[in-house]
mmCIF file of C-alpha atoms in Angstrom:
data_model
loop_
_atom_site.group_PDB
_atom_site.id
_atom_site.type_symbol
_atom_site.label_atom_id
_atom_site.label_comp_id
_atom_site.label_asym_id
_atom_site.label_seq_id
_atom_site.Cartn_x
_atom_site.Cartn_y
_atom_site.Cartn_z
ATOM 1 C CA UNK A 1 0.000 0.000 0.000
ATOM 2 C CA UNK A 2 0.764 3.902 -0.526
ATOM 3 C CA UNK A 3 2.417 5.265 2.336
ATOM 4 C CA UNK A 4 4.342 8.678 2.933
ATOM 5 C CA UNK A 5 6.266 8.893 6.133
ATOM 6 C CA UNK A 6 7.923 12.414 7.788
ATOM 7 C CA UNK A 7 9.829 10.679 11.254
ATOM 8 C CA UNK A 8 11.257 14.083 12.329
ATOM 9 C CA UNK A 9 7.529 15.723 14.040
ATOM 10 C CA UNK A 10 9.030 18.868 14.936
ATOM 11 C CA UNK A 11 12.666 20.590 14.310
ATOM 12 C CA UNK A 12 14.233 23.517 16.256
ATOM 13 C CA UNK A 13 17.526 25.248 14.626
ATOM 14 C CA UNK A 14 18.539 28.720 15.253
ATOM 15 C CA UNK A 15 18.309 31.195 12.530
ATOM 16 C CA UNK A 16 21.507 30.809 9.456
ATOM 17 C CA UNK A 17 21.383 26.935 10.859
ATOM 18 C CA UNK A 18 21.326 24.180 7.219
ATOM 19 C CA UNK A 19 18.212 22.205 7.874
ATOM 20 C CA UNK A 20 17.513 18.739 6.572
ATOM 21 C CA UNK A 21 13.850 17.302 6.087
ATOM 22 C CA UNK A 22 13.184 13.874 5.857
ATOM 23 C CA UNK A 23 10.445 12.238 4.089
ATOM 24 C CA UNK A 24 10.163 8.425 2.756
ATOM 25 C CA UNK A 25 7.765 6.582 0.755
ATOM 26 C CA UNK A 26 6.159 3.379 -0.537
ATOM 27 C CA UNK A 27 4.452 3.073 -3.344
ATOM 28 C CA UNK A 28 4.212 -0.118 -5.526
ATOM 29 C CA UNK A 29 3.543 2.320 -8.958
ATOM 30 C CA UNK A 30 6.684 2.402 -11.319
ATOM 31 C CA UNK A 31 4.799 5.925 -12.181
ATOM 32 C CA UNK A 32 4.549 8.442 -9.547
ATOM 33 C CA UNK A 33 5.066 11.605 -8.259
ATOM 34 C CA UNK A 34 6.321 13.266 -5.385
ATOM 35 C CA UNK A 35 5.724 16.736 -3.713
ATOM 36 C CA UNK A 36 6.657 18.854 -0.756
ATOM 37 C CA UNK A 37 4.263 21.804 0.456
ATOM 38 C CA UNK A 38 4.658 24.295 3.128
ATOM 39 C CA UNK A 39 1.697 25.187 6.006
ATOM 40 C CA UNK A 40 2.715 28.563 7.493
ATOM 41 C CA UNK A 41 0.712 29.589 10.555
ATOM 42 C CA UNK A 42 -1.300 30.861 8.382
ATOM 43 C CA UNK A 43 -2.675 27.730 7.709
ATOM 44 C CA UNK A 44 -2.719 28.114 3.589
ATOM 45 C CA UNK A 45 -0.634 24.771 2.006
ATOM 46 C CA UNK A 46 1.757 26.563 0.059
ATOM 47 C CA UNK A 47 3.164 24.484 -3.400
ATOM 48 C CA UNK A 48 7.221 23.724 -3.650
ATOM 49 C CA UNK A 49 7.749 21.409 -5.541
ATOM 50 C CA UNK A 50 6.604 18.701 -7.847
ATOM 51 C CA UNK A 51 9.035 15.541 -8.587
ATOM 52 C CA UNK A 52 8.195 12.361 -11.294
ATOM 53 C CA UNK A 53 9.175 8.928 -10.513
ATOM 54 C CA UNK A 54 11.262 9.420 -13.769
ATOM 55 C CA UNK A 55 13.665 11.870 -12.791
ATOM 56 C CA UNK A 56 16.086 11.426 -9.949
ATOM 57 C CA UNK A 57 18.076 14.896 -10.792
ATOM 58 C CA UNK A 58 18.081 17.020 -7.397
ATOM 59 C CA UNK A 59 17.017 20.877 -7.924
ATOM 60 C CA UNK A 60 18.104 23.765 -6.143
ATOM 61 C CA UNK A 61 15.467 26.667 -5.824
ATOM 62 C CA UNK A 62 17.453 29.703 -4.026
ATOM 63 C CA UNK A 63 18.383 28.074 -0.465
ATOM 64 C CA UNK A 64 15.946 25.355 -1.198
ATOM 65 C CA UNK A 65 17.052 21.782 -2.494
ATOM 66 C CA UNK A 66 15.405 18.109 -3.111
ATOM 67 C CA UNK A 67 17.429 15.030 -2.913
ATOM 68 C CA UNK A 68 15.035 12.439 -4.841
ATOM 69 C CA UNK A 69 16.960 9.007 -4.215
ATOM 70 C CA UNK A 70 14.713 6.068 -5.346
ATOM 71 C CA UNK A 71 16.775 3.149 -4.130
ATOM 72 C CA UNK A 72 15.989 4.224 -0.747
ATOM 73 C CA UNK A 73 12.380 5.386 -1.464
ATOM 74 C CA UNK A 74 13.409 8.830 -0.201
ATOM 75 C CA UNK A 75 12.506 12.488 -0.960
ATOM 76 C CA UNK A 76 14.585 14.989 1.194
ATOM 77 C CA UNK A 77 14.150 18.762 1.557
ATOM 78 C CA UNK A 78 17.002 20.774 2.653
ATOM 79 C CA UNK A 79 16.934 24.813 3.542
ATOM 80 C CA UNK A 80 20.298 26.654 3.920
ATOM 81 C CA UNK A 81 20.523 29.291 5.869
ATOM 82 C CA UNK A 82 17.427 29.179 7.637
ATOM 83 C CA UNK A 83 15.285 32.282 8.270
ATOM 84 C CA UNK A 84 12.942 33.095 10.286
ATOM 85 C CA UNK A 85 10.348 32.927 7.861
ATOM 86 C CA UNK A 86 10.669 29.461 6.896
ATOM 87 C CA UNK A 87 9.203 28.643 10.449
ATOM 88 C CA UNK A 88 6.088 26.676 9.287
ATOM 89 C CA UNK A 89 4.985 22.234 8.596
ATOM 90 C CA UNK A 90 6.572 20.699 5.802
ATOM 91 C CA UNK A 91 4.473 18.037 4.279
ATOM 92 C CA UNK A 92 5.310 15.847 1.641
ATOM 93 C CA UNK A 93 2.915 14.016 -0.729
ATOM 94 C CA UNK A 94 2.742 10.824 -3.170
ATOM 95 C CA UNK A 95 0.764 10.381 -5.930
ATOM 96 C CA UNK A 96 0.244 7.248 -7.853
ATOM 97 C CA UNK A 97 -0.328 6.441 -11.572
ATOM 98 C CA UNK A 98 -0.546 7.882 -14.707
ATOM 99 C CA UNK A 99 -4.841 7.028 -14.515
ATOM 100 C CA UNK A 100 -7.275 9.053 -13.314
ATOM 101 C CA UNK A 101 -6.909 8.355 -9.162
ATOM 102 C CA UNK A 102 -4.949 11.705 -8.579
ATOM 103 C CA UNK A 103 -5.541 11.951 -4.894
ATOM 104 C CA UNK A 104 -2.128 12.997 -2.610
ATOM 105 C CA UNK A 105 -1.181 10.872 0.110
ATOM 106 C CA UNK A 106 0.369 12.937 2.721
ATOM 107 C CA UNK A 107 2.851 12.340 5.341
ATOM 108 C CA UNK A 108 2.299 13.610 9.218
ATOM 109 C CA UNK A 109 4.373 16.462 8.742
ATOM 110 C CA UNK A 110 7.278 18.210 9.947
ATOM 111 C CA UNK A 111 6.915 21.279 12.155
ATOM 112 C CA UNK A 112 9.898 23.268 11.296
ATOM 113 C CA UNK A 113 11.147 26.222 14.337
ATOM 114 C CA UNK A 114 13.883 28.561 12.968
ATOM 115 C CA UNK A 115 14.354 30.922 16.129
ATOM 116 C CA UNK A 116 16.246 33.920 15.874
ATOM 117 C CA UNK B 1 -4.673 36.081 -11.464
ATOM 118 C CA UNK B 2 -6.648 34.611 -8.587
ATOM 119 C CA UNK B 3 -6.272 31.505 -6.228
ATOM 120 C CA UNK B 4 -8.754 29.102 -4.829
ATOM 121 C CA UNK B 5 -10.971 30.460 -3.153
ATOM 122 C CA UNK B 6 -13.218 28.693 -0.087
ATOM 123 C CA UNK B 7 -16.106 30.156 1.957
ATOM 124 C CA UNK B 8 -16.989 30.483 4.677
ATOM 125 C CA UNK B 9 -13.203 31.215 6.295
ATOM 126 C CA UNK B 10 -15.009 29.769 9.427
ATOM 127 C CA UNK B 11 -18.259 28.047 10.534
ATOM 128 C CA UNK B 12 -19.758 27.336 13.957
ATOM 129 C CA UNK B 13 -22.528 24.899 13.886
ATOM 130 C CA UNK B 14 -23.980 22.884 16.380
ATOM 131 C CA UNK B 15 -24.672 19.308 16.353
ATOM 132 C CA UNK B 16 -26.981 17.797 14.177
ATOM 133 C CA UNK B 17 -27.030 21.186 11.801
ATOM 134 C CA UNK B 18 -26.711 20.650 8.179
ATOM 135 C CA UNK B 19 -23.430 22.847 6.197
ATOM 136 C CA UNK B 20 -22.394 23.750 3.384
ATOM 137 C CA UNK B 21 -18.895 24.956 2.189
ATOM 138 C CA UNK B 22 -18.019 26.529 -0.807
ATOM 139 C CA UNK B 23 -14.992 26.634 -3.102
ATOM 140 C CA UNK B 24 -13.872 28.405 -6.273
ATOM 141 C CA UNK B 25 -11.375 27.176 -7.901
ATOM 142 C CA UNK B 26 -8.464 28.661 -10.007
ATOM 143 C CA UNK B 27 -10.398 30.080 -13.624
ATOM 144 C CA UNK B 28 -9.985 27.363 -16.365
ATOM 145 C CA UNK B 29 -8.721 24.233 -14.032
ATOM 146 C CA UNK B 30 -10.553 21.330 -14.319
ATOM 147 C CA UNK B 31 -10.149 19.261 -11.654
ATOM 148 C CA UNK B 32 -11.243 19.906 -8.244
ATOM 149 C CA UNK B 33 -10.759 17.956 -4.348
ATOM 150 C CA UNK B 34 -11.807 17.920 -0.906
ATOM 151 C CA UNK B 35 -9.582 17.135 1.945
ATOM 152 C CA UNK B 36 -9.779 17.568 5.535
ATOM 153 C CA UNK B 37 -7.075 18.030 8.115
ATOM 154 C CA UNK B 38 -7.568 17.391 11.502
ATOM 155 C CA UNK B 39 -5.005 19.306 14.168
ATOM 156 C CA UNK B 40 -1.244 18.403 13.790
ATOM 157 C CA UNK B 41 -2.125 15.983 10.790
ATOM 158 C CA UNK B 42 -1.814 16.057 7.355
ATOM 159 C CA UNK B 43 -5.028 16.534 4.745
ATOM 160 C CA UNK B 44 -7.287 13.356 4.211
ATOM 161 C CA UNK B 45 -8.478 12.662 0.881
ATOM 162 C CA UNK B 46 -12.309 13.443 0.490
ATOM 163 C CA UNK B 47 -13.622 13.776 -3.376
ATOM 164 C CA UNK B 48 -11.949 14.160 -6.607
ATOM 165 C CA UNK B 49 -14.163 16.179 -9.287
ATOM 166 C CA UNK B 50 -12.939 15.863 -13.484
ATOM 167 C CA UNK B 51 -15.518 18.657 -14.807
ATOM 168 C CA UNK B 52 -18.712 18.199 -13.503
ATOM 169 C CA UNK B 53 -18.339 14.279 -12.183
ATOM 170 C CA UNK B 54 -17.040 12.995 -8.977
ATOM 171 C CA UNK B 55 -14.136 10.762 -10.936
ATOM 172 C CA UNK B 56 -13.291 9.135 -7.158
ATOM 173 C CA UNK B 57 -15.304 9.490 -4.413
ATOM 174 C CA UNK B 58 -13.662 6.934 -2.102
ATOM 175 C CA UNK B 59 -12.708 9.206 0.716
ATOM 176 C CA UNK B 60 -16.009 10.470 2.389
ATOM 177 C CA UNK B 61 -16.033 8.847 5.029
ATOM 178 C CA UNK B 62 -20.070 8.135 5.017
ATOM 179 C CA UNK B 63 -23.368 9.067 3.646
ATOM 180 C CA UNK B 64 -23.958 12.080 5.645
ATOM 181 C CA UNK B 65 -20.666 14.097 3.471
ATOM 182 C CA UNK B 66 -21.956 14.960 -0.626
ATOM 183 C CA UNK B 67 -20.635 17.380 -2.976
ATOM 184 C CA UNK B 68 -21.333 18.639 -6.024
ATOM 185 C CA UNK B 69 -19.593 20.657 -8.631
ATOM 186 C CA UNK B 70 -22.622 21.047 -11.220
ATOM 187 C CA UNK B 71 -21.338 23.162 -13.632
ATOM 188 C CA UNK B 72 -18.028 22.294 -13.541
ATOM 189 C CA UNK B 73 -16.655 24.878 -11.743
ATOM 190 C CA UNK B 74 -17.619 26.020 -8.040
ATOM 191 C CA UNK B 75 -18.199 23.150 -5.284
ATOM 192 C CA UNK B 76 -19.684 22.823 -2.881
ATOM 193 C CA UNK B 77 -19.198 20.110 0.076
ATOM 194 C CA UNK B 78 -22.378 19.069 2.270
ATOM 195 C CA UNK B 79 -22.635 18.009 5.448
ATOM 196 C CA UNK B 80 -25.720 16.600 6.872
ATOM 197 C CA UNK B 81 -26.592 15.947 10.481
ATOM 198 C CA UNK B 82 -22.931 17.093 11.621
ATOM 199 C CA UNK B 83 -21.253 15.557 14.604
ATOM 200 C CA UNK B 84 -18.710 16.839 16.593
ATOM 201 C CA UNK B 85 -16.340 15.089 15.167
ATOM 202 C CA UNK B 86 -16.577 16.467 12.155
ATOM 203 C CA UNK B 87 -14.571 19.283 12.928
ATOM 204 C CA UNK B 88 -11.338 20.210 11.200
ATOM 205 C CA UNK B 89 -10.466 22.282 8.512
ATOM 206 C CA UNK B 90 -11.826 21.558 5.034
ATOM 207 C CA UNK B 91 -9.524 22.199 2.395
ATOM 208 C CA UNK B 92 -10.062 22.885 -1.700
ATOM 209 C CA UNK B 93 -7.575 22.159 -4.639
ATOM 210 C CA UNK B 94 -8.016 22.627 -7.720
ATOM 211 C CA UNK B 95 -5.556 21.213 -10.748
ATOM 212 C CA UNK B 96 -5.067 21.682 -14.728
ATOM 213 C CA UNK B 97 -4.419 17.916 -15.039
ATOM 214 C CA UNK B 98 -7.057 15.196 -15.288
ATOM 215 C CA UNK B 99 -7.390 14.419 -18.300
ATOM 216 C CA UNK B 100 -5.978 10.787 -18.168
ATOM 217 C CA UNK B 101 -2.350 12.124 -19.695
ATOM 218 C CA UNK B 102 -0.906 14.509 -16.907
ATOM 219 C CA UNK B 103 -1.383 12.505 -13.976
ATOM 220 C CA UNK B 104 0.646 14.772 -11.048
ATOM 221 C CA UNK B 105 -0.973 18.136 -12.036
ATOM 222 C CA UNK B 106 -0.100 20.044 -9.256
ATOM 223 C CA UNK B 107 -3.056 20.701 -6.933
ATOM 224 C CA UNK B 108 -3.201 24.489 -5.962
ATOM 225 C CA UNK B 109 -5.188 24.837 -2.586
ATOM 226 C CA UNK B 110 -7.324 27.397 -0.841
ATOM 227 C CA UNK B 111 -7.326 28.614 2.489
ATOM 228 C CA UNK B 112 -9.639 26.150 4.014
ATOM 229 C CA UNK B 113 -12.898 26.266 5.944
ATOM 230 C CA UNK B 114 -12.815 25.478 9.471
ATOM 231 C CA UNK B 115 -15.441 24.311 10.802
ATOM 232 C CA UNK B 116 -16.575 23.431 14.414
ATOM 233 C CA UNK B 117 -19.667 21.458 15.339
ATOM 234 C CA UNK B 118 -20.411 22.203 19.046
#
């Protein structure tokens, strides 16, 4: 079965701190994609990124960057030089298939505390 | 230009009340879901609309939760006979994929409903 898993439930660094987030899957699909979104206190789910089951090239977005590493099922999310503002839950998401079942399956979340 | 929109921001109902929550999705995207998110969890699947149809429905969790997107467009989710339980925050996406050859559209969401059932 479909499973998304985020073991780290809440991170504290201090402000400038390199922060890793760790998210791992299962998914029995050769076809699938992977995504990480960010929940502010706000409460809005903010899109990142979207990944395909087809290409394992990490990407770099300003001090953002993916590691995608299928033999061990894993999706990682790394900030550099953490601000303040990045202070929110990161949740990443699977979904299966190339057919018409496009719901996201969501991991628990990680709550992320950058203090200054 | 605009993002997903939901109404009411926030609802108060008591038991037993019937609800209805509303969401308008980015112009010209054709597919459409429901989740809900209970505190310090991620969303739950609800409903999955392609155009006007309910293409998977698998994730209400029982007879009292319906929606409808009738002209293809706005939703709307309805609860009947709410229970306390219930309660959480009812969130809208909307997507450009959907059409059977761009499975992973990226769902765009709204700012959610939340709704309590005293």
């Amino acid at each position: 079965a479909q499973k998304v898993t985020q073991a780290q439930t809440e991170i504290s660094v201090v402000e400038k701190e390199d922060v890793t987030l760790d998210c791992v899957y299962e998914t029995r699909d050769t076809t699938y994609y992977l995504f990480w979104y960010k929940q502010p206190p706000s409460g809005e789910l903010v899109f990142l990124i979207r990944r395909n089951s087809f290409d394992e090239q990490n990407e770099i977005s300003g001090r953002y960057s993916w590691n995608f590493q299928k033999s061990t099922s894993s999706f990682n999310f790394t900030i550099t030089a953490s601000q303040v503002v990045d202070s929110a839950v990161y949740f990443c998401a699977l979904s299966e298939g190339w057919d018409s079942n496009y719901q996201l399956i969501w991991g628990a979340g990680t709550k992320l505390i950058i203090k200054p | 230009g605009a993002g997903v929109s939901q109404t009411p921001s926030n609802k108060v109902t008591e038991k037993g009340k019937y609800v209805e929550l509303r969401c308008d999705p980015i112009s010209g995207h054709t597919a459409l879901y429901w989740y809900r998110q209970s505190l310090g969890q991620g969303p739950e699947f609800l409903i999955y609309f392609q155009g006007t149809g309910a293409a998977d429905d698998s994730g209400l969790p029982n007879d009292r939760f319906f929606a409808v997107r009738p002209e293809g467009s706005v939703s709307t989710l309805k609860i009947q006979r709410t229970e306390r339980g219930d309660s959480a925050v009812y969130l809208c996406a909307s997507s450009s994929g959907g059409d059977g050859t761009r499975a992973g559209s990226t769902q765009y969401f709204g700012p959610g409903t939340r709704l309590l059932v005293l």
